[in-house]
Tab-separated table of C-alpha atoms in Angstrom:
chain	number	residue	atom	x	y	z
C	1	UNK	CA	-29.051	-11.151	6.287
C	2	UNK	CA	-27.508	-13.114	9.142
C	3	UNK	CA	-24.064	-12.853	10.679
C	4	UNK	CA	-23.219	-16.264	9.224
C	5	UNK	CA	-23.613	-14.978	5.656
C	6	UNK	CA	-21.058	-12.227	6.362
C	7	UNK	CA	-18.339	-14.521	7.663
C	8	UNK	CA	-15.297	-15.285	5.503
C	9	UNK	CA	-14.504	-18.545	3.752
C	10	UNK	CA	-11.203	-20.015	4.885
C	11	UNK	CA	-9.317	-21.038	1.759
C	12	UNK	CA	-5.948	-22.762	1.699
C	13	UNK	CA	-3.431	-20.762	-0.343
C	14	UNK	CA	-0.303	-22.725	0.502
C	15	UNK	CA	1.084	-25.353	2.886
C	16	UNK	CA	0.930	-22.901	5.813
C	17	UNK	CA	-1.146	-20.043	4.412
C	18	UNK	CA	-4.913	-19.563	4.549
C	19	UNK	CA	-7.038	-16.730	3.218
C	20	UNK	CA	-10.016	-15.349	5.136
C	21	UNK	CA	-12.011	-14.553	1.993
C	22	UNK	CA	-14.839	-12.037	2.367
C	23	UNK	CA	-17.424	-11.094	-0.222
C	24	UNK	CA	-17.832	-7.728	1.515
C	25	UNK	CA	-16.011	-7.468	4.829
C	26	UNK	CA	-17.595	-4.144	5.805
C	27	UNK	CA	-20.970	-5.854	6.178
C	28	UNK	CA	-19.806	-7.258	9.492
C	29	UNK	CA	-19.074	-3.942	11.267
C	30	UNK	CA	-22.016	-2.190	9.571
C	31	UNK	CA	-24.497	-4.751	10.859
C	32	UNK	CA	-22.893	-4.894	14.306
C	33	UNK	CA	-22.766	-1.108	14.720
C	34	UNK	CA	-26.404	-0.657	13.689
C	35	UNK	CA	-27.565	-3.578	15.816
C	36	UNK	CA	-25.799	-2.191	18.887
C	37	UNK	CA	-27.142	1.299	18.211
C	38	UNK	CA	-30.669	-0.080	18.025
C	39	UNK	CA	-30.261	-1.963	21.299
C	40	UNK	CA	-29.025	1.213	23.022
C	41	UNK	CA	-32.022	3.185	21.775
C	42	UNK	CA	-29.976	5.327	19.376
C	43	UNK	CA	-32.152	4.326	16.408
C	44	UNK	CA	-35.686	5.515	17.017
C	45	UNK	CA	-38.402	5.109	14.412
C	46	UNK	CA	-37.596	8.428	12.747
C	47	UNK	CA	-33.811	8.376	13.126
C	48	UNK	CA	-31.911	8.877	9.869
C	49	UNK	CA	-28.594	7.086	9.412
C	50	UNK	CA	-25.935	9.432	8.029
C	51	UNK	CA	-22.293	8.857	7.140
C	52	UNK	CA	-19.477	10.197	4.975
C	53	UNK	CA	-18.081	7.539	2.666
C	54	UNK	CA	-17.069	6.769	-0.889
C	55	UNK	CA	-16.355	3.084	-0.481
C	56	UNK	CA	-17.692	-0.244	0.668
C	57	UNK	CA	-18.626	0.799	4.199
C	58	UNK	CA	-21.237	2.969	2.502
C	59	UNK	CA	-22.366	-0.010	0.436
C	60	UNK	CA	-22.625	-2.147	3.561
C	61	UNK	CA	-24.654	0.553	5.306
C	62	UNK	CA	-26.946	0.849	2.288
C	63	UNK	CA	-27.569	-2.900	2.267
C	64	UNK	CA	-28.291	-2.978	5.985
C	65	UNK	CA	-30.470	0.150	5.847
C	66	UNK	CA	-32.539	-1.345	3.028
C	67	UNK	CA	-33.140	-4.498	5.058
C	68	UNK	CA	-34.028	-2.435	8.139
C	69	UNK	CA	-36.201	-0.071	6.061
C	70	UNK	CA	-34.190	2.878	7.335
C	71	UNK	CA	-33.476	6.195	5.647
C	72	UNK	CA	-29.789	6.607	4.810
C	73	UNK	CA	-27.896	9.703	3.684
C	74	UNK	CA	-24.309	9.324	2.500
C	75	UNK	CA	-21.994	12.277	1.882
C	76	UNK	CA	-19.329	11.715	-0.754
C	77	UNK	CA	-17.286	13.533	-3.405
C	78	UNK	CA	-16.631	13.211	-7.168
C	79	UNK	CA	-14.174	10.350	-6.579
C	80	UNK	CA	-17.024	7.902	-5.955
C	81	UNK	CA	-17.203	5.510	-8.885
C	82	UNK	CA	-20.304	5.421	-11.080
C	83	UNK	CA	-21.112	1.755	-10.539
C	84	UNK	CA	-21.043	2.120	-6.764
C	85	UNK	CA	-23.164	5.269	-6.979
C	86	UNK	CA	-25.820	3.420	-8.992
C	87	UNK	CA	-25.863	0.530	-6.567
C	88	UNK	CA	-26.179	2.805	-3.537
C	89	UNK	CA	-29.091	4.710	-5.023
C	90	UNK	CA	-30.747	1.477	-6.129
C	91	UNK	CA	-30.632	0.391	-2.485
C	92	UNK	CA	-32.500	3.566	-1.561
C	93	UNK	CA	-29.648	5.665	-0.173
C	94	UNK	CA	-29.547	9.425	-0.731
C	95	UNK	CA	-26.108	10.504	-1.943
C	96	UNK	CA	-24.868	14.057	-1.479
C	97	UNK	CA	-21.780	14.930	-3.510
C	98	UNK	CA	-19.473	17.709	-2.300
C	99	UNK	CA	-18.381	19.236	-5.578
C	100	UNK	CA	-15.669	21.504	-4.201
C	101	UNK	CA	-12.913	20.735	-1.709
C	102	UNK	CA	-12.464	22.871	1.379
C	103	UNK	CA	-9.576	25.326	1.210
C	104	UNK	CA	-8.005	23.515	4.156
C	105	UNK	CA	-8.553	19.769	4.435
C	106	UNK	CA	-9.749	19.192	0.870
C	107	UNK	CA	-12.726	16.974	0.119
C	108	UNK	CA	-12.355	15.213	3.445
C	109	UNK	CA	-13.037	18.414	5.353
C	110	UNK	CA	-15.792	19.453	2.933
C	111	UNK	CA	-17.586	16.153	3.498
C	112	UNK	CA	-17.308	16.390	7.261
C	113	UNK	CA	-18.729	19.911	7.194
C	114	UNK	CA	-21.658	18.853	5.034
C	115	UNK	CA	-22.289	15.871	7.307
C	116	UNK	CA	-22.444	18.217	10.307
C	117	UNK	CA	-24.884	20.473	8.436
C	118	UNK	CA	-27.178	17.555	7.612
C	119	UNK	CA	-27.188	16.396	11.220
C	120	UNK	CA	-28.049	19.918	12.383
C	121	UNK	CA	-30.956	20.100	9.915
C	122	UNK	CA	-32.593	16.818	10.966
C	123	UNK	CA	-34.346	16.133	14.280
C	124	UNK	CA	-32.764	12.708	14.837
C	125	UNK	CA	-29.696	11.161	13.208
C	126	UNK	CA	-27.218	8.389	13.899
C	127	UNK	CA	-23.706	8.359	12.453
C	128	UNK	CA	-21.880	4.989	12.587
C	129	UNK	CA	-18.435	6.671	12.568
C	130	UNK	CA	-16.504	3.569	11.570
C	131	UNK	CA	-13.148	5.217	12.209
C	132	UNK	CA	-13.796	6.032	15.861
C	133	UNK	CA	-16.650	3.746	16.924
C	134	UNK	CA	-15.216	0.928	19.105
C	135	UNK	CA	-18.005	-1.350	17.867
C	136	UNK	CA	-16.058	-1.572	14.593
C	137	UNK	CA	-13.117	-3.609	15.983
C	138	UNK	CA	-15.433	-5.414	18.408
C	139	UNK	CA	-17.424	-6.783	15.483
C	140	UNK	CA	-14.424	-8.863	14.350
C	141	UNK	CA	-14.372	-10.965	17.504
C	142	UNK	CA	-16.487	-13.578	15.722
C	143	UNK	CA	-13.935	-13.722	12.890
C	144	UNK	CA	-11.161	-14.458	15.371
C	145	UNK	CA	-13.299	-17.190	16.935
C	146	UNK	CA	-13.983	-18.758	13.532
C	147	UNK	CA	-10.317	-18.725	12.535
C	148	UNK	CA	-9.121	-20.180	15.839
C	149	UNK	CA	-11.849	-22.838	15.878
C	150	UNK	CA	-11.137	-23.917	12.309
C	151	UNK	CA	-7.342	-23.633	12.130
C	152	UNK	CA	-6.087	-23.806	15.707
C	153	UNK	CA	-2.967	-21.806	16.527
C	154	UNK	CA	-2.400	-18.852	14.202
C	155	UNK	CA	1.186	-17.609	14.230
C	156	UNK	CA	0.668	-14.585	11.989
C	157	UNK	CA	-2.286	-12.499	10.796
C	158	UNK	CA	-1.788	-10.233	7.780
C	159	UNK	CA	-4.232	-7.661	6.459
C	160	UNK	CA	-4.682	-4.191	4.990
C	161	UNK	CA	-5.169	-1.254	7.350
C	162	UNK	CA	-7.672	1.548	6.774
C	163	UNK	CA	-9.936	2.186	9.743
C	164	UNK	CA	-7.938	-0.232	11.888
C	165	UNK	CA	-11.070	-2.190	12.752
C	166	UNK	CA	-10.499	-5.536	11.063
C	167	UNK	CA	-6.829	-6.043	11.927
C	168	UNK	CA	-6.972	-4.652	15.467
C	169	UNK	CA	-10.215	-6.453	16.314
C	170	UNK	CA	-9.269	-9.816	14.816
C	171	UNK	CA	-5.759	-9.755	16.255
C	172	UNK	CA	-7.078	-8.926	19.731
C	173	UNK	CA	-9.440	-11.906	19.546
C	174	UNK	CA	-6.719	-14.292	18.412
C	175	UNK	CA	-4.305	-13.121	21.095
C	176	UNK	CA	-6.755	-14.031	23.826
C	177	UNK	CA	-5.835	-17.627	22.935
C	178	UNK	CA	-2.355	-17.211	21.461
C	179	UNK	CA	-0.589	-14.066	22.719
C	180	UNK	CA	2.381	-14.767	20.439
C	181	UNK	CA	0.301	-14.267	17.260
C	182	UNK	CA	2.083	-11.730	15.078
C	183	UNK	CA	0.187	-8.994	13.235
C	184	UNK	CA	1.426	-7.509	9.971
C	185	UNK	CA	-0.399	-4.409	8.783
C	186	UNK	CA	-0.242	-3.516	5.086
C	187	UNK	CA	-0.434	0.162	4.178
C	188	UNK	CA	0.050	2.271	1.059
C	189	UNK	CA	2.777	4.814	0.527
C	190	UNK	CA	1.899	8.432	1.376
C	191	UNK	CA	-0.622	7.283	3.976
C	192	UNK	CA	-0.242	8.862	7.408
C	193	UNK	CA	-1.389	5.792	9.349
C	194	UNK	CA	2.082	4.696	10.429
C	195	UNK	CA	4.014	7.910	10.021
C	196	UNK	CA	4.581	8.668	6.360
C	197	UNK	CA	3.689	12.189	5.167
C	198	UNK	CA	0.329	12.519	3.450
C	199	UNK	CA	0.307	12.614	-0.315
C	200	UNK	CA	-1.486	11.426	-3.452
C	201	UNK	CA	-2.155	7.673	-3.501
C	202	UNK	CA	-3.107	5.720	-6.591
C	203	UNK	CA	-3.522	2.585	-4.464
C	204	UNK	CA	-6.730	3.097	-2.558
C	205	UNK	CA	-8.806	0.991	-0.201
C	206	UNK	CA	-6.154	1.040	2.490
C	207	UNK	CA	-4.282	3.867	4.134
C	208	UNK	CA	-5.673	7.259	5.094
C	209	UNK	CA	-4.976	10.971	5.281
C	210	UNK	CA	-5.910	11.200	8.961
C	211	UNK	CA	-5.293	8.845	11.839
C	212	UNK	CA	-8.452	6.973	12.941
C	213	UNK	CA	-9.082	6.465	16.657
C	214	UNK	CA	-9.765	2.749	16.089
C	215	UNK	CA	-6.195	2.164	14.930
C	216	UNK	CA	-4.237	0.725	17.873
C	217	UNK	CA	-0.658	0.911	16.654
C	218	UNK	CA	0.603	-1.303	19.481
C	219	UNK	CA	-1.218	-4.209	17.814
C	220	UNK	CA	1.356	-4.526	15.035
C	221	UNK	CA	4.621	-6.443	14.936
C	222	UNK	CA	5.437	-5.329	11.395
C	223	UNK	CA	4.183	-2.778	8.892
C	224	UNK	CA	4.546	-3.255	5.134
C	225	UNK	CA	4.082	-0.524	2.546
C	226	UNK	CA	3.551	-1.415	-1.106
C	227	UNK	CA	2.968	0.391	-4.373
C	228	UNK	CA	-0.097	0.234	-6.579
C	229	UNK	CA	1.587	-1.865	-9.318
C	230	UNK	CA	2.752	-4.399	-6.706
C	231	UNK	CA	-0.706	-4.668	-5.153
C	232	UNK	CA	-2.380	-4.979	-8.553
C	233	UNK	CA	0.079	-7.644	-9.712
C	234	UNK	CA	-0.627	-9.790	-6.657
C	235	UNK	CA	-4.373	-9.199	-6.988
C	236	UNK	CA	-4.143	-10.727	-10.447
C	237	UNK	CA	-1.847	-13.489	-9.188
C	238	UNK	CA	-4.354	-14.372	-6.465
C	239	UNK	CA	-6.981	-14.749	-9.159
C	240	UNK	CA	-4.782	-16.643	-11.625
C	241	UNK	CA	-3.367	-19.123	-9.109
C	242	UNK	CA	-6.234	-19.555	-6.624
C	243	UNK	CA	-9.322	-18.440	-8.588
C	244	UNK	CA	-10.033	-15.809	-5.931
C	245	UNK	CA	-11.526	-12.755	-7.601
C	246	UNK	CA	-10.729	-10.088	-5.009
C	247	UNK	CA	-9.990	-6.373	-4.899
C	248	UNK	CA	-6.595	-4.646	-4.674
C	249	UNK	CA	-6.522	-4.485	-0.870
C	250	UNK	CA	-6.546	-8.280	-0.962
C	251	UNK	CA	-3.648	-8.282	-3.412
C	252	UNK	CA	-1.625	-5.984	-1.170
C	253	UNK	CA	-2.232	-8.223	1.835
C	254	UNK	CA	-1.509	-11.403	-0.134
C	255	UNK	CA	1.851	-9.959	-1.219
C	256	UNK	CA	3.008	-9.658	2.403
C	257	UNK	CA	1.343	-12.848	3.632
C	258	UNK	CA	2.882	-15.077	0.969
C	259	UNK	CA	6.300	-13.637	1.773
C	260	UNK	CA	5.858	-14.347	5.513
C	261	UNK	CA	4.525	-17.858	4.943
C	262	UNK	CA	7.426	-18.729	2.619
C	263	UNK	CA	9.954	-17.459	5.183
C	264	UNK	CA	8.280	-19.238	8.101
C	265	UNK	CA	7.380	-22.760	6.889
C	266	UNK	CA	6.692	-23.962	10.444
C	267	UNK	CA	4.250	-21.124	11.236
C	268	UNK	CA	0.590	-20.823	10.234
C	269	UNK	CA	-0.377	-17.571	8.523
C	270	UNK	CA	-3.860	-16.184	7.800
C	271	UNK	CA	-4.428	-13.264	5.426
C	272	UNK	CA	-7.523	-11.047	5.417
C	273	UNK	CA	-8.976	-10.641	1.897
C	274	UNK	CA	-11.662	-7.949	2.269
C	275	UNK	CA	-13.839	-7.771	-0.839
C	276	UNK	CA	-14.590	-9.209	-4.262
C	277	UNK	CA	-13.166	-7.831	-7.479
C	278	UNK	CA	-16.270	-6.888	-9.438
C	279	UNK	CA	-15.777	-3.147	-8.923
C	280	UNK	CA	-12.315	-3.387	-10.446
C	281	UNK	CA	-13.004	-5.206	-13.720
C	282	UNK	CA	-12.406	-2.047	-15.755
C	283	UNK	CA	-9.251	-1.148	-13.817
C	284	UNK	CA	-7.171	-3.701	-11.906
C	285	UNK	CA	-8.384	-6.590	-14.099
C	286	UNK	CA	-7.929	-4.623	-17.334
C	287	UNK	CA	-4.441	-4.854	-18.870
C	288	UNK	CA	-5.057	-1.833	-21.076
C	289	UNK	CA	-5.974	0.320	-18.076
C	290	UNK	CA	-2.913	-0.914	-16.173
C	291	UNK	CA	-0.647	-0.057	-19.102
C	292	UNK	CA	-2.229	3.354	-19.688
C	293	UNK	CA	-1.732	4.266	-16.034
C	294	UNK	CA	1.797	2.835	-15.773
C	295	UNK	CA	0.687	0.129	-13.340
C	296	UNK	CA	1.903	-2.940	-15.202
C	297	UNK	CA	4.530	-4.848	-13.224
C	298	UNK	CA	5.583	-8.018	-15.066
C	299	UNK	CA	8.256	-9.007	-12.532
C	300	UNK	CA	7.512	-7.940	-8.921
C	301	UNK	CA	10.374	-7.979	-6.425
C	302	UNK	CA	10.695	-11.169	-4.372
C	303	UNK	CA	10.888	-9.556	-0.941
C	304	UNK	CA	10.520	-6.182	0.746
C	305	UNK	CA	13.350	-3.868	1.685
C	306	UNK	CA	13.815	-3.539	5.437
C	307	UNK	CA	13.752	0.060	6.725
C	308	UNK	CA	14.260	1.580	10.163
C	309	UNK	CA	11.747	4.422	9.851
C	310	UNK	CA	8.533	5.218	7.939
C	311	UNK	CA	10.395	8.129	6.384
C	312	UNK	CA	12.752	5.653	4.683
C	313	UNK	CA	10.015	3.554	3.070
C	314	UNK	CA	10.540	4.894	-0.453
C	315	UNK	CA	8.114	3.980	-3.238
C	316	UNK	CA	8.325	0.198	-3.461
C	317	UNK	CA	7.535	-2.733	-1.211
C	318	UNK	CA	9.186	-2.117	2.149
C	319	UNK	CA	8.725	-3.368	5.687
C	320	UNK	CA	9.489	-2.089	9.152
C	321	UNK	CA	9.717	-3.946	12.438
C	322	UNK	CA	7.091	-2.040	14.416
C	323	UNK	CA	7.411	-4.168	17.546
C	324	UNK	CA	3.948	-3.517	19.043
C	325	UNK	CA	4.939	0.054	19.829
C	326	UNK	CA	2.706	3.103	19.960
C	327	UNK	CA	2.759	5.668	17.191
C	328	UNK	CA	4.488	8.115	19.514
C	329	UNK	CA	7.153	5.560	20.456
C	330	UNK	CA	8.043	5.129	16.786
C	331	UNK	CA	7.587	8.630	15.409
C	332	UNK	CA	8.068	10.841	18.460
C	333	UNK	CA	4.782	12.704	18.036
C	334	UNK	CA	1.089	12.007	18.492
C	335	UNK	CA	-0.804	11.768	15.160
C	336	UNK	CA	-3.735	13.953	14.358
C	337	UNK	CA	-6.956	12.152	15.278
C	338	UNK	CA	-10.216	12.424	13.402
C	339	UNK	CA	-13.836	11.666	14.118
C	340	UNK	CA	-16.025	10.367	11.318
C	341	UNK	CA	-13.547	10.095	8.471
C	342	UNK	CA	-14.190	9.221	4.846
C	343	UNK	CA	-13.114	5.727	3.948
C	344	UNK	CA	-10.815	5.182	0.956
C	345	UNK	CA	-12.366	5.212	-2.488
C	346	UNK	CA	-11.827	1.522	-3.231
C	347	UNK	CA	-12.326	0.194	0.290
């Protein structure tokens, strides 16, 4: 599998809006991280790759490990979906499921503890640590080059935020050529990434319960938060109007990008669309499931509410002018930082 096969297609979605459409975006950082580790000598013949994950970074690692003929152990929890589990094991990965949450820190802490135990039991391991490994954002430099080469000046980049790698890395690459390029990060409510209190999130694949070291808050000009029904509605709209069969993180990003492009007809906007929709056929693409879970939204709001603080974001689509500030500048405190953190279930 070459780097070229992992690059996005650039698809026109409007007069001034393009989608960077990935089949599986996490393949790019997974391949880059493992390639760099090998070149540094961190992957000897007997080194086992280990990671905690329940989403597509684990799938990307499994694909790369199969091609490299490497042993891979992934630590997850009961939230991992059955189809992903079958695919991971078919690719040769060993999956360890933490059945009980830790008393403090829940499943996230339980998975990190089990990961540490596995590493202590084995003579040689390598953990990619997508949330803190700087090779994650570095891997997106080639995406920035492709976008700039194909489209020229990009006035705004929009994308979902989870590990921080794709948006921070791609924006940094674009700003080497066009420092004015705006970055809009899309998050879910009750995610701590930009200062909301942690809580249950039905919209997964973006957001987090801990702050990842790869998230450079000063990258972002704006932050948008949206609800699950809003993200799902725009995921379906992206499919119905552009025949792009993507996952809900793409729908969340498309919601904000279309709004920006409509408001700024003289500016060029690119939206990151991270993965295909096949994992979501029984959920996001199933009207019965949407209705049963109160996620149907026949008439989404036309624009987000503007708020002054993450604490005011409410439950619907809202935006905040972040202004390339640090987390501390906005919220007055330094967020809790984590090491190897589990990625969101649907990421």
